[in-house]
Amino acid sequence: ASTPRASGRAGIRAICFDLFTLFDPRSVVDAAKAVVGDQAAPLCELWRTRQFEYCWLRASAGIYTDFRQVTRDALDYATQARGLTLTEQARESLIDAYSRLEPWPDTHAHLAVWRAAGLRLAPLANYSPSMLEALIDHAGLSSSFDALISTDAARTFKPDPRAYALGPATLGLARHQIAFSAFGGWDAAGAKWFGFHTFWVNRLNVPREALAPGYDATGPTLAELAEFVGV
């Protein structure tokens, strides 16, 4: 982890989160095991990769469909590539698993501390509104946030600047008053380019992206993010 500088944190009044800094995306693998057995891990890895690639392609081309449809399309590709056939019920069950992710062990406690400290909190996610609401409700975190921000409102996906702009617009703050908690290195780069104070929560210890400047600081858990925002 890099040590964040005290300078640059002054004036932060809110945190916007990529969902996977709060929820473990690997939870989907457990759901997939009940459907495809030993194929679950490779299927889900390919599925998630295509999921993000389809978001980026659609944002770049300006051809929008919501995240649930993107998730379905990516699953269709992944199952075909792995030589699998799913019933419609199985497909819906796997897609719904993205709305039943398990929170990381430190999620509830840190959200409570930040909320008590007066920071405004909001996920800023590619999830469709219905998926986002279902996920937060399932985790019992509805009272933890000031807003649930879906990029669907801008009909695009991160890292399109219009997606990040929903944070300041929804919270009524300037971008320099918001810290962004990124799970992916690409998202950290996009948020930093937009103008957020950006912390990369590198939960899975993956290499940094060669996308300068990338982020202000990084660490493996929300404890380091708490140090970064000073709470």
Coordinates of C-alpha atoms in Angstrom, one line a residue:
A1 CA 0.0 0.0 0.0
S2 CA 1.1 3.5 -0.7
T3 CA 0.9 6.1 2.1
P4 CA -1.5 8.8 1.3
R5 CA -0.4 12.4 1.7
A6 CA -2.3 14.6 4.2
S7 CA -2.4 17.3 1.5
G8 CA -5.3 16.7 -0.9
R9 CA -7.6 15.2 1.7
A10 CA -8.7 18.6 3.1
G11 CA -12.3 19.4 2.2
I12 CA -13.5 15.9 1.4
R13 CA -17.2 15.8 2.3
A14 CA -18.3 12.6 0.6
I15 CA -17.2 9.2 -0.6
C16 CA -18.5 7.5 -3.8
F17 CA -17.9 3.8 -4.0
D18 CA -17.5 1.3 -6.8
L19 CA -19.7 -1.5 -5.5
F20 CA -17.0 -4.1 -5.5
T21 CA -15.0 -2.2 -2.9
L22 CA -18.0 -2.9 -0.6
F23 CA -19.1 -6.3 -2.0
D24 CA -17.1 -9.4 -3.0
P25 CA -17.8 -10.1 -6.7
R26 CA -16.5 -13.7 -6.2
S27 CA -19.8 -14.4 -4.4
V28 CA -21.2 -15.1 -7.9
V29 CA -18.9 -18.2 -8.2
D30 CA -20.7 -19.9 -5.3
A31 CA -24.0 -19.4 -7.0
A32 CA -22.6 -20.7 -10.2
K33 CA -21.3 -23.9 -8.6
A34 CA -24.9 -25.0 -8.0
V35 CA -25.6 -24.6 -11.7
V36 CA -22.4 -25.7 -13.5
G37 CA -20.3 -27.4 -10.9
D38 CA -16.6 -27.3 -11.5
Q39 CA -17.0 -25.0 -14.5
A40 CA -18.1 -22.2 -12.1
A41 CA -14.8 -20.4 -11.6
P42 CA -13.7 -20.2 -15.3
L43 CA -17.2 -19.4 -16.4
C44 CA -17.5 -16.5 -14.0
E45 CA -14.1 -15.2 -14.8
L46 CA -14.9 -15.0 -18.5
W47 CA -18.4 -13.7 -17.8
R48 CA -17.1 -10.8 -15.6
T49 CA -14.4 -9.9 -18.2
R50 CA -17.0 -9.8 -21.0
Q51 CA -19.4 -7.9 -18.8
F52 CA -17.0 -5.0 -18.4
E53 CA -15.8 -5.2 -22.0
Y54 CA -19.3 -4.8 -23.2
C55 CA -19.9 -1.8 -20.9
W56 CA -16.7 -0.1 -22.3
L57 CA -17.7 -0.9 -25.9
R58 CA -21.2 0.4 -25.5
A59 CA -20.0 3.6 -23.7
S60 CA -17.4 4.2 -26.4
A61 CA -19.9 3.7 -29.2
G62 CA -22.8 5.5 -27.5
I63 CA -25.0 2.4 -27.9
Y64 CA -26.6 2.0 -24.5
T65 CA -28.5 -0.8 -22.8
D66 CA -28.7 -1.2 -19.1
F67 CA -26.4 -3.3 -17.0
R68 CA -28.8 -6.2 -16.5
Q69 CA -29.0 -6.7 -20.2
V70 CA -25.2 -6.3 -20.5
T71 CA -24.8 -9.0 -17.8
R72 CA -27.2 -11.3 -19.7
D73 CA -25.4 -10.7 -23.0
A74 CA -22.0 -11.4 -21.3
L75 CA -23.3 -14.6 -19.7
D76 CA -24.6 -15.8 -23.1
Y77 CA -21.2 -15.3 -24.6
A78 CA -19.4 -17.0 -21.7
T79 CA -21.6 -20.0 -21.6
Q80 CA -21.2 -20.5 -25.4
A81 CA -17.5 -20.1 -25.1
R82 CA -17.3 -22.7 -22.4
G83 CA -19.6 -25.1 -24.3
L84 CA -22.4 -24.9 -21.7
T85 CA -26.1 -24.8 -22.0
L86 CA -28.3 -23.1 -19.4
T87 CA -32.0 -23.1 -18.9
E88 CA -33.7 -19.8 -18.7
Q89 CA -34.3 -20.3 -15.0
A90 CA -30.6 -21.0 -14.4
R91 CA -29.6 -17.9 -16.4
E92 CA -31.9 -15.7 -14.3
S93 CA -30.6 -17.2 -11.1
L94 CA -27.0 -16.4 -12.1
I95 CA -27.9 -12.9 -13.1
D96 CA -29.7 -12.3 -9.9
A97 CA -26.6 -13.5 -8.0
Y98 CA -25.1 -10.1 -8.8
S99 CA -27.8 -8.6 -6.6
R100 CA -26.9 -11.0 -3.7
L101 CA -23.2 -10.4 -3.3
E102 CA -21.7 -10.8 0.1
P103 CA -20.2 -7.6 1.7
W104 CA -16.5 -7.7 2.5
P105 CA -15.9 -8.2 6.2
D106 CA -15.0 -4.6 6.8
T107 CA -17.9 -3.0 4.9
H108 CA -20.6 -2.6 7.6
A109 CA -18.3 -1.2 10.3
H110 CA -16.6 1.4 8.1
L111 CA -19.8 2.7 6.6
A112 CA -21.2 3.2 10.1
V113 CA -18.1 5.1 11.1
W114 CA -18.1 7.4 8.1
R115 CA -21.8 8.0 8.4
A116 CA -21.4 8.9 12.1
A117 CA -18.6 11.3 11.1
G118 CA -21.0 13.2 8.8
L119 CA -19.5 12.1 5.4
R120 CA -22.1 11.7 2.6
L121 CA -21.9 8.2 1.1
A122 CA -23.2 6.8 -2.2
P123 CA -22.3 3.9 -4.5
L124 CA -21.6 5.2 -8.0
A125 CA -22.2 2.0 -10.0
N126 CA -22.8 0.7 -13.5
Y127 CA -25.5 -1.5 -12.0
S128 CA -29.0 -0.8 -13.3
P129 CA -31.2 0.9 -10.6
S130 CA -33.2 -2.3 -9.8
M131 CA -30.0 -4.3 -9.4
L132 CA -28.5 -1.7 -7.2
E133 CA -31.5 -1.3 -5.0
A134 CA -31.8 -5.1 -4.6
L135 CA -28.2 -5.5 -3.7
I136 CA -28.2 -2.8 -1.0
D137 CA -31.5 -4.1 0.4
H138 CA -30.2 -7.7 0.5
A139 CA -27.1 -6.5 2.5
G140 CA -29.2 -4.5 4.9
L141 CA -27.4 -1.3 4.0
S142 CA -30.2 0.9 2.8
S143 CA -29.8 3.3 5.7
S144 CA -26.0 3.6 5.1
F145 CA -26.2 5.8 2.0
D146 CA -27.4 9.3 1.1
A147 CA -28.1 8.2 -2.4
L148 CA -27.8 5.2 -4.8
I149 CA -26.2 6.4 -8.0
S150 CA -26.6 4.3 -11.1
T151 CA -24.9 5.4 -14.3
D152 CA -28.2 4.4 -16.0
A153 CA -29.2 8.0 -15.3
A154 CA -26.6 9.2 -17.8
R155 CA -27.2 6.2 -20.1
T156 CA -23.6 5.3 -20.1
F157 CA -21.0 3.4 -18.1
K158 CA -17.8 4.3 -16.2
P159 CA -15.2 5.5 -17.2
D160 CA -17.3 7.9 -19.3
P161 CA -17.0 11.3 -17.5
R162 CA -20.7 11.6 -17.7
A163 CA -21.0 8.6 -15.4
Y164 CA -18.7 10.1 -12.8
A165 CA -20.4 13.5 -13.1
L166 CA -23.5 12.0 -11.5
G167 CA -21.7 12.0 -8.2
P168 CA -21.3 15.7 -7.8
A169 CA -24.7 16.4 -9.4
T170 CA -26.6 14.0 -7.1
L171 CA -24.7 15.0 -3.9
G172 CA -24.7 18.7 -4.6
L173 CA -20.9 18.9 -4.2
A174 CA -17.9 19.8 -6.3
R175 CA -15.8 17.0 -7.6
H176 CA -12.8 17.9 -5.4
Q177 CA -15.1 17.5 -2.3
I178 CA -15.6 13.8 -3.2
A179 CA -13.3 10.8 -2.6
F180 CA -13.9 7.9 -5.0
S181 CA -13.3 4.3 -3.9
A182 CA -12.3 2.2 -6.9
F183 CA -12.1 -1.6 -7.1
G184 CA -10.5 -1.8 -10.6
G185 CA -7.4 0.0 -11.7
W186 CA -9.2 1.2 -14.8
D187 CA -11.9 2.7 -12.6
A188 CA -9.3 4.4 -10.4
A189 CA -7.8 6.0 -13.5
G190 CA -11.2 7.1 -14.8
A191 CA -12.1 8.7 -11.5
K192 CA -8.8 10.4 -11.2
W193 CA -9.0 11.8 -14.7
F194 CA -12.5 13.1 -13.9
G195 CA -11.1 15.0 -10.9
F196 CA -12.1 13.0 -7.9
H197 CA -9.7 12.3 -5.0
T198 CA -9.2 8.7 -5.8
F199 CA -8.3 5.7 -3.7
W200 CA -7.8 2.3 -5.2
V201 CA -9.0 -0.5 -2.9
N202 CA -6.9 -3.3 -4.4
R203 CA -8.7 -6.1 -2.7
L204 CA -7.3 -8.8 -4.9
N205 CA -3.7 -7.5 -5.0
V206 CA -3.6 -7.2 -8.8
P207 CA -1.0 -5.2 -10.7
R208 CA -1.6 -1.5 -11.3
E209 CA -2.8 -0.4 -14.7
A210 CA -0.3 1.6 -16.8
L211 CA -2.8 4.5 -16.9
A212 CA -1.1 7.5 -15.4
P213 CA -1.7 9.1 -13.0
G214 CA -4.1 6.4 -12.0
Y215 CA -5.0 7.2 -8.3
D216 CA -3.9 9.2 -5.3
A217 CA -3.2 6.2 -3.0
T218 CA -4.0 2.6 -2.6
G219 CA -4.4 -0.2 0.0
P220 CA -6.1 -3.6 0.3
T221 CA -8.9 -2.7 2.6
L222 CA -11.3 0.1 3.7
A223 CA -9.0 0.8 6.7
E224 CA -6.5 2.4 4.3
L225 CA -9.3 4.3 2.6
A226 CA -10.4 5.6 6.1
E227 CA -6.8 6.9 6.6
F228 CA -7.0 8.5 3.2
V229 CA -10.1 10.5 4.0
G230 CA -9.1 11.2 7.5
V231 CA -11.9 9.3 9.3

